[in-house]
Structure formats: C-alpha cells, structure tokens
Amino acid sequence: MLKWKRIAVTAEDGYEQIEDALAGMSGKDRVIKYLGETNHFSGSRLRVYRDADQIVDLDAYILTAEAPFLPMDLPLAEGQLCKIGVENNIGAKQLFILVIGYTETG
C-alpha cells in the first residue's frame, strides 16, 4: 500500500531548511517512491538526505501541476533517517509543502 506524508517547511530566503521525514524501523521495510513540492518556485531546490548522504538536489520549478512528483526508489534500512527540505532562493521567506509517497511492508 502506498502511504503519504505531508511536511510543512518554512525557509528564510538564502537558507536551506531540512526536517526529519521518515525513518527505517525494525520489522518494517520502507521504500520512498515519490517526492513532491507544491509551490514549484524557480529558485527553490528540493533536497533529500538519507543519513549523511544527499540523494536529491532538484530545482523545484521542474515539478509542475501536470507532473508534481519525482519518482524514486529509496529504501530505508532499520535506523536510517530520511530528511527532506528546501533551499530557498526566491527572495522572501516562504512556507513550502513537501510530500513523500512511500510503501511499508512487514
């Protein structure tokens, strides 16, 4: 079953704001399948980290109302943490709504 998580991130202009999003758990196999960002501003970048490794650095303007999600296949092992956020370079403080679609078995 595909599950969705919504994360609200407020970022000051010129800064990256990252939030804890999803963790690997004992007895559960979690795999991130989709990422999305609802604002689609040019100058904002969608960022995803798994532990200390940066996995995604995407200009959010590439995501559109017609194609709002970035397909992925990012497994999270027990103890691994996925963080998601934005780098804001749009000229003003902004609230960004980010979404993660993931599967969970076990």
Short mmCIF file of C-alpha atoms in Angstrom, two decimals:
data_model
loop_
_atom_site.label_atom_id
_atom_site.label_comp_id
_atom_site.label_asym_id
_atom_site.label_seq_id
_atom_site.Cartn_x
_atom_site.Cartn_y
_atom_site.Cartn_z
CA MET A 1 0.00 0.00 0.00
CA LEU A 2 1.24 3.48 -0.85
CA LYS A 3 1.25 5.89 2.11
CA TRP A 4 1.73 9.65 2.02
CA LYS A 5 3.34 12.05 4.46
CA ARG A 6 2.99 15.84 4.26
CA ILE A 7 5.68 18.09 5.72
CA ALA A 8 5.45 21.87 6.06
CA VAL A 9 8.82 23.64 5.94
CA THR A 10 9.32 27.38 6.40
CA ALA A 11 12.61 28.62 4.96
CA GLU A 12 14.19 32.05 5.12
CA ASP A 13 15.47 33.50 1.85
CA GLY A 14 19.01 32.31 1.11
CA TYR A 15 18.89 29.36 3.52
CA GLU A 16 18.33 25.63 3.47
CA GLN A 17 15.72 24.24 5.88
CA ILE A 18 15.71 20.46 6.40
CA GLU A 19 13.28 18.41 8.54
CA ASP A 20 13.23 14.78 9.67
CA ALA A 21 10.74 13.00 7.43
CA LEU A 22 10.82 9.21 7.70
CA ALA A 23 12.93 6.59 9.48
CA GLY A 24 13.64 2.94 8.80
CA MET A 25 12.10 0.76 11.50
CA SER A 26 12.73 -2.72 12.85
CA GLY A 27 10.46 -5.23 11.16
CA LYS A 28 9.24 -2.79 8.51
CA ASP A 29 10.60 -2.34 5.02
CA ARG A 30 10.05 1.26 3.96
CA VAL A 31 10.79 2.48 0.45
CA ILE A 32 10.28 6.07 -0.68
CA LYS A 33 8.56 6.02 -4.07
CA TYR A 34 7.66 9.68 -4.73
CA LEU A 35 8.68 13.19 -3.69
CA GLY A 36 6.73 16.34 -4.32
CA GLU A 37 6.74 20.06 -3.59
CA THR A 38 3.57 22.08 -4.12
CA ASN A 39 4.94 25.58 -4.76
CA HIS A 40 7.12 24.97 -7.87
CA PHE A 41 9.07 28.22 -7.44
CA SER A 42 12.04 28.89 -9.67
CA GLY A 43 14.94 29.43 -7.29
CA SER A 44 13.86 26.86 -4.72
CA ARG A 45 15.56 23.48 -4.57
CA LEU A 46 14.04 20.28 -3.20
CA ARG A 47 16.61 18.41 -1.11
CA VAL A 48 16.60 14.89 0.33
CA TYR A 49 19.18 13.23 2.56
CA ARG A 50 19.45 9.63 3.75
CA ASP A 51 21.60 9.82 6.86
CA ALA A 52 24.59 11.99 5.80
CA ASP A 53 24.26 11.31 2.05
CA GLN A 54 22.49 13.83 -0.17
CA ILE A 55 20.22 11.89 -2.53
CA VAL A 56 18.23 14.67 -4.26
CA ASP A 57 19.04 18.27 -5.20
CA LEU A 58 16.34 19.31 -7.67
CA ASP A 59 15.18 22.70 -8.93
CA ALA A 60 11.55 22.63 -7.74
CA TYR A 61 10.49 24.53 -10.87
CA ILE A 62 10.95 21.26 -12.80
CA LEU A 63 7.97 19.83 -10.88
CA THR A 64 4.69 21.13 -12.32
CA ALA A 65 0.96 20.79 -11.69
CA GLU A 66 0.88 18.26 -14.55
CA ALA A 67 3.88 16.29 -13.22
CA PRO A 68 4.05 17.10 -9.49
CA PHE A 69 6.03 14.09 -8.27
CA LEU A 70 9.60 12.90 -8.66
CA PRO A 71 9.62 9.08 -8.91
CA MET A 72 12.16 7.38 -6.65
CA ASP A 73 13.15 4.01 -5.25
CA LEU A 74 14.91 4.86 -1.99
CA PRO A 75 14.90 2.08 0.63
CA LEU A 76 15.31 2.91 4.31
CA ALA A 77 17.01 0.22 6.39
CA GLU A 78 16.48 -0.05 10.13
CA GLY A 79 17.96 3.03 11.79
CA GLN A 80 18.32 5.06 8.59
CA LEU A 81 16.75 8.52 8.59
CA CYS A 82 15.39 10.41 5.60
CA LYS A 83 15.39 14.19 5.84
CA ILE A 84 13.62 16.43 3.36
CA GLY A 85 13.64 20.16 2.84
CA VAL A 86 14.31 23.09 0.58
CA GLU A 87 16.93 25.65 -0.24
CA ASN A 88 15.06 28.93 -0.61
CA ASN A 89 16.43 31.48 -3.09
CA ILE A 90 13.17 33.09 -4.20
CA GLY A 91 13.73 36.45 -2.49
CA ALA A 92 11.43 36.06 0.53
CA LYS A 93 10.65 33.81 3.49
CA GLN A 94 8.29 31.08 2.27
CA LEU A 95 6.25 28.13 3.53
CA PHE A 96 6.86 25.04 1.39
CA ILE A 97 4.58 21.99 1.46
CA LEU A 98 6.55 18.81 0.75
CA VAL A 99 5.14 15.31 0.30
CA ILE A 100 6.64 11.83 0.42
CA GLY A 101 4.93 8.76 -1.01
CA TYR A 102 6.26 5.50 0.44
CA THR A 103 5.49 1.83 0.80
CA GLU A 104 5.73 -0.09 4.05
CA THR A 105 5.71 -3.86 4.42
CA GLY A 106 6.35 -6.14 7.35
#
